[in-house]
XYZ file of C-alpha atoms in Angstrom:
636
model
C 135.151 121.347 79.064
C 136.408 118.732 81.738
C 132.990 120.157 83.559
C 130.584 118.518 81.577
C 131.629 115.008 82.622
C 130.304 116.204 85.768
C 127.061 116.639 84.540
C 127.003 113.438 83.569
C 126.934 111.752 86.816
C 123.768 113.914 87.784
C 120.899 111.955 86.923
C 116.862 112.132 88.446
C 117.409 108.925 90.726
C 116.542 110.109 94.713
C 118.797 111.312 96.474
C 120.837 108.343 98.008
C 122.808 110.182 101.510
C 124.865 107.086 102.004
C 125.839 106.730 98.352
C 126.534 110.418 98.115
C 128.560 110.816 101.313
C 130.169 107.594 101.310
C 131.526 107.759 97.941
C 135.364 107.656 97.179
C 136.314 111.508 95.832
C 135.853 111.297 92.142
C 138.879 113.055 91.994
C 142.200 113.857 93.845
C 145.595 114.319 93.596
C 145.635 115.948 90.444
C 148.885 116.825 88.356
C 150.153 118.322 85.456
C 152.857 116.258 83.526
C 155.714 118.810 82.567
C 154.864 119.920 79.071
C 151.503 120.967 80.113
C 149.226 118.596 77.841
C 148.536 115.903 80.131
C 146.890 115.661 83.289
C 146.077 112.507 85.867
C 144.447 112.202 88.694
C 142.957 109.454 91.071
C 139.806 108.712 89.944
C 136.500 106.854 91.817
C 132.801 106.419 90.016
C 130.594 103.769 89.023
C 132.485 100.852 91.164
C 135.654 102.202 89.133
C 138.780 103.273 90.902
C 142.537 104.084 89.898
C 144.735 106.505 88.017
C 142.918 108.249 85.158
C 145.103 110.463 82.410
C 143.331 112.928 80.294
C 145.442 114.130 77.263
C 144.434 116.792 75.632
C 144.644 116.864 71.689
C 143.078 118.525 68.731
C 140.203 116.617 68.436
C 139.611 117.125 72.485
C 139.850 115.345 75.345
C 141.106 111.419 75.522
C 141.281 109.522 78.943
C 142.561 106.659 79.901
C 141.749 104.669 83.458
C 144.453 102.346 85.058
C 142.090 100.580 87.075
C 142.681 99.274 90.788
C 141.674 96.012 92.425
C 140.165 95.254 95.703
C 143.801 94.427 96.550
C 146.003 96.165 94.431
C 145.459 100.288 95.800
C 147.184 103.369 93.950
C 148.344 105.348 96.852
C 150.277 107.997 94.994
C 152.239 108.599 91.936
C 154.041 111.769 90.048
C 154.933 112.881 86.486
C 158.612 111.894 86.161
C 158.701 112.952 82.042
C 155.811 113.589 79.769
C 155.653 110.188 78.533
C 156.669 108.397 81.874
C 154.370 108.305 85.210
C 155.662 106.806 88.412
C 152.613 105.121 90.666
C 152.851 103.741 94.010
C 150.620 100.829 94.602
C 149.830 99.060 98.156
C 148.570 95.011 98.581
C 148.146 92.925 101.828
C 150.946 90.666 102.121
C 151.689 88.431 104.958
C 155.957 87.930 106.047
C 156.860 84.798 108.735
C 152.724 84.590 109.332
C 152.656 87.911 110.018
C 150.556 90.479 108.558
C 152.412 93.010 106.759
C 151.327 96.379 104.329
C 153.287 95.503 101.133
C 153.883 98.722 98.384
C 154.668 98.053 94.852
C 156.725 100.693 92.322
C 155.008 100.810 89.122
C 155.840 102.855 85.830
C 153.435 103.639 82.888
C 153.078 105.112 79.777
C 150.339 107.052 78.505
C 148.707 105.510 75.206
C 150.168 101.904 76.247
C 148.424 99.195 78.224
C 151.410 97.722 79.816
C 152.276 98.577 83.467
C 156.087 97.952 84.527
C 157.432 96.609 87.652
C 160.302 98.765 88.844
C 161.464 95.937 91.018
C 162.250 92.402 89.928
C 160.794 89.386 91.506
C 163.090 87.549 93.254
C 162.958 83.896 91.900
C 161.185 81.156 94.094
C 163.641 78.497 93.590
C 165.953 82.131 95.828
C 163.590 81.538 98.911
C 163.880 85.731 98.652
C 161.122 87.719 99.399
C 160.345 90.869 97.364
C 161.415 94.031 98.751
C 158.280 95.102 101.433
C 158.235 98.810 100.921
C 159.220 100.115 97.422
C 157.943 103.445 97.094
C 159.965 105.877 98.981
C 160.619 108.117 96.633
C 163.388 110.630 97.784
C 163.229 112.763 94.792
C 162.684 112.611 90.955
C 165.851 113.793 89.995
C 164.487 116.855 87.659
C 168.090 117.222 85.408
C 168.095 113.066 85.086
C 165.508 111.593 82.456
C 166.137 108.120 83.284
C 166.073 107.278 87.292
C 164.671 108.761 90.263
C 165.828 108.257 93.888
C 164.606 105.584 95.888
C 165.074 104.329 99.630
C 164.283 100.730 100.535
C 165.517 98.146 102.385
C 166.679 95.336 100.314
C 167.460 91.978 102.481
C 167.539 93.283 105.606
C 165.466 96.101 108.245
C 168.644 98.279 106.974
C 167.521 101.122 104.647
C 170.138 102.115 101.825
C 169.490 104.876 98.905
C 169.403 103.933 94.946
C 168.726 105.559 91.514
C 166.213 103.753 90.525
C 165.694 103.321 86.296
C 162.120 104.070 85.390
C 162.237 102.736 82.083
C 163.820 99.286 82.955
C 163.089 96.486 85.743
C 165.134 96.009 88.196
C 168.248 98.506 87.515
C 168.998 100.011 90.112
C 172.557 101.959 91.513
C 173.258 102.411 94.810
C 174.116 105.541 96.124
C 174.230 105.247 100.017
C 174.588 101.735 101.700
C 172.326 100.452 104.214
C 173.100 101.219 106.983
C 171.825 100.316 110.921
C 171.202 103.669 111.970
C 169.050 104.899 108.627
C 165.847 104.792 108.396
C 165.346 108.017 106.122
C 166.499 110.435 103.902
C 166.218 113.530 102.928
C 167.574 115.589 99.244
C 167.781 118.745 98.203
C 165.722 119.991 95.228
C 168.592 118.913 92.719
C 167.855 115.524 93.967
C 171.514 114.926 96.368
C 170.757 113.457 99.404
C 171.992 116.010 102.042
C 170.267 114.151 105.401
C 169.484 110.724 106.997
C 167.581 109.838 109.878
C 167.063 106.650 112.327
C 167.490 105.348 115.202
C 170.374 102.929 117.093
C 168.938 101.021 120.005
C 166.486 103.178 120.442
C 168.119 106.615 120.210
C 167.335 108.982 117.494
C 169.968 109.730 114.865
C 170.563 112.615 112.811
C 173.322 112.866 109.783
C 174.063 115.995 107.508
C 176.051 116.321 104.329
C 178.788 118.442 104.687
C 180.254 120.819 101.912
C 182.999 118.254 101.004
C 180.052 115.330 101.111
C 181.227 114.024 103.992
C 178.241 112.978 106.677
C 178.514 114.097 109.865
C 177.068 113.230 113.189
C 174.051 115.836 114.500
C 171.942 113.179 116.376
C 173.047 115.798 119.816
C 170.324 117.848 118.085
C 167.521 115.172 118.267
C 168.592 113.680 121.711
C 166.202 113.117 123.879
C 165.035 116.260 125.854
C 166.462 118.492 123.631
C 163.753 120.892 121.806
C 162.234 119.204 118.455
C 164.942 119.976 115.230
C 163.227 118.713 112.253
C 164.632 118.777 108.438
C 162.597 120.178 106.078
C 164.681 120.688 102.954
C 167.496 122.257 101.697
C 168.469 125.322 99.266
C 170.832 125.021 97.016
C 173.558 126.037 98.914
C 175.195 123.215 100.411
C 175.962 124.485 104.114
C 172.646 125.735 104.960
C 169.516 123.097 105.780
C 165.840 124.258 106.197
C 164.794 123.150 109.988
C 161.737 123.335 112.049
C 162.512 123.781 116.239
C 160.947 124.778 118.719
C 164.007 126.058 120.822
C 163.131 129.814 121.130
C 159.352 129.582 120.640
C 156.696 127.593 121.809
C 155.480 126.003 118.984
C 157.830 125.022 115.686
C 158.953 128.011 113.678
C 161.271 127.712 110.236
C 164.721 128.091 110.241
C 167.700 128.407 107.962
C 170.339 126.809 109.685
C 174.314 126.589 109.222
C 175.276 123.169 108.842
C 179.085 124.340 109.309
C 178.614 126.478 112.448
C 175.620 124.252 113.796
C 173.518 127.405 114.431
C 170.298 128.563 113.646
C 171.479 131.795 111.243
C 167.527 133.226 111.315
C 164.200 132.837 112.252
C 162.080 132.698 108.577
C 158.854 132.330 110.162
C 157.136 132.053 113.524
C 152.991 131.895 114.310
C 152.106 132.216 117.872
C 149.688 129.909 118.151
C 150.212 126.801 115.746
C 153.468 125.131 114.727
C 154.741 125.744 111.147
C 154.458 122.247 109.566
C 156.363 122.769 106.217
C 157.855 124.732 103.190
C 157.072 125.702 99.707
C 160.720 125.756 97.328
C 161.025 126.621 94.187
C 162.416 123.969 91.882
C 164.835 126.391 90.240
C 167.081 127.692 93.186
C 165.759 125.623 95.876
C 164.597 129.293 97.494
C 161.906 129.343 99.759
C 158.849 131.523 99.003
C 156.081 129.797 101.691
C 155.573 128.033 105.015
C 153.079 126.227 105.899
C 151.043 126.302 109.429
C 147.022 125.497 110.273
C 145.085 127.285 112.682
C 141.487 125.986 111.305
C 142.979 125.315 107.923
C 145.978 124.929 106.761
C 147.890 127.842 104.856
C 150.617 129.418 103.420
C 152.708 132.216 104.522
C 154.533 133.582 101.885
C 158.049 135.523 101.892
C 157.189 138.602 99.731
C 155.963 138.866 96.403
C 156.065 135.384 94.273
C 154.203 133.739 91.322
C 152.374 131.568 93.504
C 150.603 134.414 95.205
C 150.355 136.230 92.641
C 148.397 133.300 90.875
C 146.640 132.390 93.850
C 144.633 136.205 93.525
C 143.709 135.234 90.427
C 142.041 132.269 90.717
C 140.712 133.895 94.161
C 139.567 136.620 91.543
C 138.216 134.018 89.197
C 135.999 131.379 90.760
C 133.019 132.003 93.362
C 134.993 130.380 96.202
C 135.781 131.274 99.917
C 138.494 128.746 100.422
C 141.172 128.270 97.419
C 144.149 126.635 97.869
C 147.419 126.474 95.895
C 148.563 122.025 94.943
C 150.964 122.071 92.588
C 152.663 123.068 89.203
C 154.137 121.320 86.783
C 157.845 122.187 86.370
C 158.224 124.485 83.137
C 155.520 126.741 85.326
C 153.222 126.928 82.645
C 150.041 124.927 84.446
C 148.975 125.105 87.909
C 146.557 123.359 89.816
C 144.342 124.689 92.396
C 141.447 123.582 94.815
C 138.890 125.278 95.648
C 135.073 125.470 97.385
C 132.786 127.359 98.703
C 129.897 126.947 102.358
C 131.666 124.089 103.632
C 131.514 122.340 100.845
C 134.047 119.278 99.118
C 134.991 121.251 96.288
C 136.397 120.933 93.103
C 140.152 121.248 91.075
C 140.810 123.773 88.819
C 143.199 124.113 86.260
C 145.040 127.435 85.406
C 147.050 128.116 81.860
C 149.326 130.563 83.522
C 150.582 132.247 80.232
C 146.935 132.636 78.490
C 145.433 132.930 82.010
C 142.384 130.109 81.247
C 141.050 128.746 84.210
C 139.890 124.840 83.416
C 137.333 123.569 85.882
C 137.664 120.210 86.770
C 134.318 117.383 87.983
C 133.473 118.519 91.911
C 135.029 115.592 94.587
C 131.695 114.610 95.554
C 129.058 115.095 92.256
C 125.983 113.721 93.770
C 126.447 116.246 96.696
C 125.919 119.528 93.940
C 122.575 121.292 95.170
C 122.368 119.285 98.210
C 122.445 121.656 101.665
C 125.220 121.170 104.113
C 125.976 121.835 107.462
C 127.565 124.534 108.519
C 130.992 124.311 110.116
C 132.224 126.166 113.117
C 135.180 126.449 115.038
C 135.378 126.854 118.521
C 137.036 125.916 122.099
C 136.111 124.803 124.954
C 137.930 124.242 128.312
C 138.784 120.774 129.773
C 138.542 119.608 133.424
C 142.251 121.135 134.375
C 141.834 124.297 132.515
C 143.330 123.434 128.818
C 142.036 124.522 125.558
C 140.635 122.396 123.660
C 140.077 123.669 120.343
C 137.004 122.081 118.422
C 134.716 122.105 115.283
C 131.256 121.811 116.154
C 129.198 120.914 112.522
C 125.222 121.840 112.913
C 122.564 120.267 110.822
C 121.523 121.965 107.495
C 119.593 124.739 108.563
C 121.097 125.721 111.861
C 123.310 128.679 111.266
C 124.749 129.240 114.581
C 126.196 127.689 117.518
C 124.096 130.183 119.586
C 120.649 128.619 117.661
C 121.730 125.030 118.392
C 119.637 124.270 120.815
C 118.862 120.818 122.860
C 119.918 118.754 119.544
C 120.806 115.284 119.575
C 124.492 115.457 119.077
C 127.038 112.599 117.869
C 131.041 113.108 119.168
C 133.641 112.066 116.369
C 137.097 111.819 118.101
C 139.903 111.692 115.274
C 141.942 109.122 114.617
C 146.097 109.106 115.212
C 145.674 110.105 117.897
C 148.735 111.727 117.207
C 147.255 113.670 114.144
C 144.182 116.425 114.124
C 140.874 117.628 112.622
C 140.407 120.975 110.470
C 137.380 122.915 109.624
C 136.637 121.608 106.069
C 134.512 119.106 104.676
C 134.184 116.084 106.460
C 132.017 113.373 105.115
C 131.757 111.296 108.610
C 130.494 114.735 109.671
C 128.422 115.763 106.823
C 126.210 112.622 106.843
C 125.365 113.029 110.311
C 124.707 116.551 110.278
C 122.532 115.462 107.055
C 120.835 113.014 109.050
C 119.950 115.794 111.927
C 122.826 115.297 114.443
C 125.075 118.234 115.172
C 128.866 117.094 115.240
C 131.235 118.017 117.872
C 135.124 117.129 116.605
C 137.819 117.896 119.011
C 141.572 118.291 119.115
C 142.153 116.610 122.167
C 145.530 117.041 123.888
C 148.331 114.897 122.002
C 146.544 116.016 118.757
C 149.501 117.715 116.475
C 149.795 121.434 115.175
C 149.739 122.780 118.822
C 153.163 123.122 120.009
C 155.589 119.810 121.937
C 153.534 120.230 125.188
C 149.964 120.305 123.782
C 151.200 117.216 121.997
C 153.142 115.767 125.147
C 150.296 115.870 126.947
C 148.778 112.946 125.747
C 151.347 110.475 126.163
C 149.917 107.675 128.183
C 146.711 108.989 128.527
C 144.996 106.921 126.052
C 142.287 106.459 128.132
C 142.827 109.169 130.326
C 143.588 112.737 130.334
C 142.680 112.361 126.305
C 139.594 110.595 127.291
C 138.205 112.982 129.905
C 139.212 115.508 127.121
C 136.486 114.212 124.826
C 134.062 114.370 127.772
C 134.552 117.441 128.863
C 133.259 118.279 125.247
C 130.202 116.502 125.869
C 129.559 118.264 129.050
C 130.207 121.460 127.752
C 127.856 121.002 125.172
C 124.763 120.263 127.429
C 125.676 123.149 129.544
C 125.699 125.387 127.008
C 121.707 124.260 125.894
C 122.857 122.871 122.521
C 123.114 119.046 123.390
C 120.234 117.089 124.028
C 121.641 115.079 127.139
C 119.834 112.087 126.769
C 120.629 112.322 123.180
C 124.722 111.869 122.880
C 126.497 109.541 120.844
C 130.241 108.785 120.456
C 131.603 107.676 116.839
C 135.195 107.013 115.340
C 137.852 105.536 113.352
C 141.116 103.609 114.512
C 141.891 105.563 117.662
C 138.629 107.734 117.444
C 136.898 104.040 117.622
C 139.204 103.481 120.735
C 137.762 106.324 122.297
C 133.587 105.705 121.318
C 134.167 102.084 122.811
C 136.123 103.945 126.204
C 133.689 106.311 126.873
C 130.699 104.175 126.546
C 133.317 102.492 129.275
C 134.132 104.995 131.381
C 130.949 107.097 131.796
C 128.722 104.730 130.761
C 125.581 107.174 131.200
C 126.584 109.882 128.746
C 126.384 108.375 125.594
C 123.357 106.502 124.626
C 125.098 104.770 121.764
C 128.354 104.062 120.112
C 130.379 103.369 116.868
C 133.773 102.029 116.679
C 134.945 101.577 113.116
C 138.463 100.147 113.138
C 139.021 100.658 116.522
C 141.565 99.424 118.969
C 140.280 97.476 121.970
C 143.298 96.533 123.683
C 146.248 98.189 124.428
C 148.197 95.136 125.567
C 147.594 93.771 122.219
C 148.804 97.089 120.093
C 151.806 97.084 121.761
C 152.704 93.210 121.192
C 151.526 93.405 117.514
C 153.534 96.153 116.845
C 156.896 94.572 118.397
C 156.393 92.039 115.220
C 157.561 94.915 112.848
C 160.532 97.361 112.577
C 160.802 100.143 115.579
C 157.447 99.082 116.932
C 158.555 99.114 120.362
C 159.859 102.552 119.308
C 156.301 103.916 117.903
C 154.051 102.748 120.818
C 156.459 104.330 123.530
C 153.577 107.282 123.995
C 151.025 104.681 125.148
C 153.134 102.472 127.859
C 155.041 99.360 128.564
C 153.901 96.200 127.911
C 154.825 94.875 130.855
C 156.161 97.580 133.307
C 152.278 99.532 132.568
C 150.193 95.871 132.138
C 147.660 97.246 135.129
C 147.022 100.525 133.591
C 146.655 99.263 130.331
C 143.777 96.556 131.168
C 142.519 99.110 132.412
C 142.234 101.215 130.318
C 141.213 98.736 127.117
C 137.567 98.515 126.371
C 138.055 94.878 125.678
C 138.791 94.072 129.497
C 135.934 96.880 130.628
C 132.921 95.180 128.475
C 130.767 94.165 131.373
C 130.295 97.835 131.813
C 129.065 98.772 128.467
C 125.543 99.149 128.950
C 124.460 101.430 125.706
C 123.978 99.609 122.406
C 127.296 99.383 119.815
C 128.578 99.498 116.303
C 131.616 97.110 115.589
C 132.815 97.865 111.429
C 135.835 96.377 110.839
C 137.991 95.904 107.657
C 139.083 92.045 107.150
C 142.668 93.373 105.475
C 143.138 96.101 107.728
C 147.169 96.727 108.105
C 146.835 99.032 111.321
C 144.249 97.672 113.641
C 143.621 94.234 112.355
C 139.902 93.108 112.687
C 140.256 90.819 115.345
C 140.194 94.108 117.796
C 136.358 94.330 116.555
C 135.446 90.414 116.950
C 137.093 90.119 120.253
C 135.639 93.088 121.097
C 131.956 92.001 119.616
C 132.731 88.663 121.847
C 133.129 90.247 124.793
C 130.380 92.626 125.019
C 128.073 89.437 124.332
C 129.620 87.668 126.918
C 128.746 90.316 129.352
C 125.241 90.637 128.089
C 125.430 93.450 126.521
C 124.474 94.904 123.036
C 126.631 95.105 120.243
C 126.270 94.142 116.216
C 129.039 93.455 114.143
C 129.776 94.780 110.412
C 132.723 93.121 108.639
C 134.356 94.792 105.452
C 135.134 92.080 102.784
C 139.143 92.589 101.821
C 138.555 96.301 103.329
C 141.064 98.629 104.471
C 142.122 100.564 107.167
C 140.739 103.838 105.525
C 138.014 102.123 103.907
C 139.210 102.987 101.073
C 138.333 99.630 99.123
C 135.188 99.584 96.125
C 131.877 100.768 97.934
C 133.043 99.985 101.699
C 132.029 103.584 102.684
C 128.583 103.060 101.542
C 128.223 99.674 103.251
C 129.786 101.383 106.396
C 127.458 104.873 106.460
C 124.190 102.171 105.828
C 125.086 100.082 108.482
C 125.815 103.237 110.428
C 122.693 104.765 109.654
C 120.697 102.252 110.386
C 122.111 101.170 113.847
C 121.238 105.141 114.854
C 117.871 104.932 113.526
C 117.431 102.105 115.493
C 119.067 103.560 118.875
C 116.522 106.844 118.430
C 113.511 104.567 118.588
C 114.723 102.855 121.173
């Protein structure tokens, strides 16, 4: 039934590629409340964005959007009763003049306008500021009604743990002080906080709960140079912790580990070639029936026979598919929600009664995209300079349905962001428009891109610039010799660092690429680094690109910014005004110096837009400015 609001969308207008591929997903993130009668989801159409709840009655279907503003973003939320759902919200804020990502916990009932503050404001006349990041949620406490388990830092960089009353502002019960070395924590399904994480001066700490609740002192397990030990959860009994190392295999495997002998006690599950990334628990017993790992995609392993597999063939069985992927269920197990899509495609939710076996289908993410011919994805490696595998996704235009029948196209390079993140095979809409718009796409995991083991991922620290640079041109190069790149044809595109690296290789080998688009991207790596010593453990999170002093030659050096008089190729500067992570100036300074130099360059800037351009239609204004600046560079 949901379905035919889909059809609704769908009207005889032309086709509109920016508007169609720069839309927001019109939904995501769905979940069932327990009882099985409601769902929400994040919702995008029509200049509309926020949380919309569908309730499902007698008479039908009854929704009911909680809008977002420019400024005000929903960034998650969950089900905490049937009547009670807990949102996290993000604005801009700005602490001591300095830019600052502010989140907001909100509570509301379905059928009521009102939204509730979970915090209090503190007064003015209290020269207090609110507490900066609110929505931490360490667990929703299933067996407690009222509260759910929040970290936060209330007056201080100091983060302590409190149960958190969802029905009434501001009370809130501590249940672990703040303390200097936490920065984390971790509970066990039942919602007791078993592990906390931080750092002291630097060092990485490590505390587990004990079976008399006493914490003890396992930061000689996350010591520097010792292999990667990484809490995952916990089952319910108390001396055991799940844990992800990498101390007998080359890439992280799952563990159940003794807390009171401080020994691995087995090996759940290993994959030679990818690290294991997470685990599925049941809510019940805390037991674990899946890990997770990604080769191309992510997946599940499962541990023997279990509902969720056994679900999983039926909607497999159910829908014309050939990717479907378990979310979530509600908690009484009687709904389950599942994604699925088929050629490459963005796909669409479903919804699966599990007692009466009725599979709902929910509107597809991207509606204006039904009918409309994609390109195909492939994945693929190629070798870098020093002999490392670099595994890749090449995407061809619609109509091209092999690498081997790619031949002399013009090709665009999209470098991910992170860096220390990666790309899968699925839908991409960066990707898709240019594919759409006759470009094949080559997207690379370049070394220091996650999911590959410690020393694929090692081996990008301090080499922004470098090693990960020549990475992303080896890709080029092994395109034209394999006949399927045009060579005077090559263009470089990306987002935060994947901007860094478009605006460095037009750079560094200035007569590969004949253009370039850096959308939020970092031009200096001096200026990273000192922005980032303004908040809490920045010095800490840039340690994998240098010092700011000890490394100032190689990082001029290796910054765009201070390289601009050897751009020669024409470029794309899209920044977002409110950006959080790479604030715009990057892009103007950048824009400023390439002028300077005589050079080419144009400059697009996003009104109140975000760092993922996630903000009312900033994805369309980016893919028409982006569009247009290629047209223009083809003539040309």
């Amino acid at each position: 039934m949901l379905a035919l609001v889909a059809a609704a969308l769908l009207n005889a207008a032309p086709f509109d590629p920016e508007a169609a591929f720069g839309r927001l997903p019109y939904l995501t993130s769905v979940k069932v409340a327990p009882g099985g009668d409601r769902l929400a989801a994040r919702y995008s159409n029509d200049g509309k964005s926020g949380l919309l709840i569908y309730e499902m009655t007698k008479s039908g279907i009854n929704n009911r959007l909680i809008g977002e503003s420019d400024n005000l973003k929903i960034r998650d939320f969950d089900w905490k009763r049937d009547d009670r759902l807990i949102i996290a919200a993000s604005v801009p804020g700005v602490r001591y003049g300095t830019p600052t990502l502010e989140t907001r916990l909100l509570a509301v009932t379905p059928g009521k306008e009102e939204i509730d503050r979970l915090f209090r404001r503190p007064k003015r006349s209290s020269g207090e500021l609110p507490v900066q990041i609110q929505d931490r949620i360490v667990s929703l406490l299933p067996h407690d009604p009222k509260h759910i388990l929040v970290e936060y830092a209330k007056n201080s960089e100091n983060i302590g743990l409190y149960e958190v009353d969802v029905d009434k502002r501001g009370r809130h019960s501590m249940v672990e002080g703040p303390r200097g070395d936490s920065r984390r924590f971790i509970a066990d399904m039942q919602g007791t906080a078993r592990a906390r994480m931080g750092f002291d001066n630097g060092t990485s700490k490590l505390f587990l709960k004990m079976p008399n609740d006493k914490w003890k002192d396992f930061s000689h397990r996350v010591a520097k140079g010792q292999p990667r030990f990484v809490v995952v959860g916990f089952p319910n009994t108390r001396s055991k912790a799940f844990v992800l190392s990498d101390h007998a295999t080359p890439n992280l495997s799952l563990y159940l580990f003794d807390i009171e002998a401080d020994e691995f006690e087995s090996n759940l599950y290993s994959h030679p070639t990818s690290d294991v990334s997470g685990i599925r628990q049941r809510l019940s017993d805390g037991a674990a029936y899946g890990a997770f790992f990604a080769e191309d995609d992510v997946y599940i392993h499962y541990f023997g026979e279990n509902l969720i597999k056994d679900l999983t063939t039926i909607v497999e069985n159910s829908v014309d598919a050939d990717d479907v992927s378990y979310q979530s269920m509600n908690p009484q197990e009687t709904m389950a929600v599942y994604w699925a899509a088929s050629d490459g495609g963005a796909g669409r939710y479903y919804i699966l009664d599990i007692e009466n076996v009725v599979l709902t289908e929910l509107p597809p993410l991207y509606p204006e995209l039904e009918g409309v011919a994609l390109g195909k994805v492939i994945a693929t490696h190629y070798e870098a300079r020093d002999g490392l595998s670099i595994p890749a996704f090449v995407t061809l235009p619609p109509g091209v349905a092999s690498l081997e029948a790619a031949k002399n196209l013009p090709f665009m390079l999209l470098p991910h962001g992170g860096p220390n993140a990666r790309d899968y095979v699925g839908f991409d809409w960066w990707a898709q428009y240019l594919a759409h718009k006759g470009y094949g796409v080559l997207q690379m995991n370049f070394r220091g891109s996650t999911g590959y083991g410690a020393e694929f991922r090692d081996a990008g620290n301090r080499q922004w610039g470098q090693a990960m640079q020549d990475d992303i041109t080896d890709g080029a190069n092994w395109l034209i010799s394999g006949g399927h790149a045009d060579a005077d044809r090559i263009g470089i595109m990306g987002a935060s660092y994947g901007g860094y690296a478009a605006l460095m290789g037009t750079a560094k080998t200035p007569d590969l690429f004949t253009c370039a688009v850096a959308v939020n991207g970092v031009s200096s790596l001096p200026q990273v680094i000192a922005d980032e010593q303004d908040y809490v453990d920045g010095k800490y999170s840039t340690r994998h690109i240098g010092r700011l002093w000890g490394d100032r030659r190689m990082l001029r050096e290796n910054s765009p910014r201070f390289r601009a008089e050897e751009i020669s190729v024409p470029v794309l500067l899209i920044a977002s005004e409110d950006d959080r992570v790479v604030p715009d100036n990057h892009s103007t300074r950048m824009h400023n110096a390439i002028q300077r130099a005589g050079g080419r360059s144009e400059l697009v800037v996003l009104p109140e837009g975000s760092h993922n351009l996630n903000v009312g239609t900033n994805r369309v204004t980016a893919l028409r400015a982006i569009g247009g600046f290629l047209d223009q560079c083809r003539r040309s």
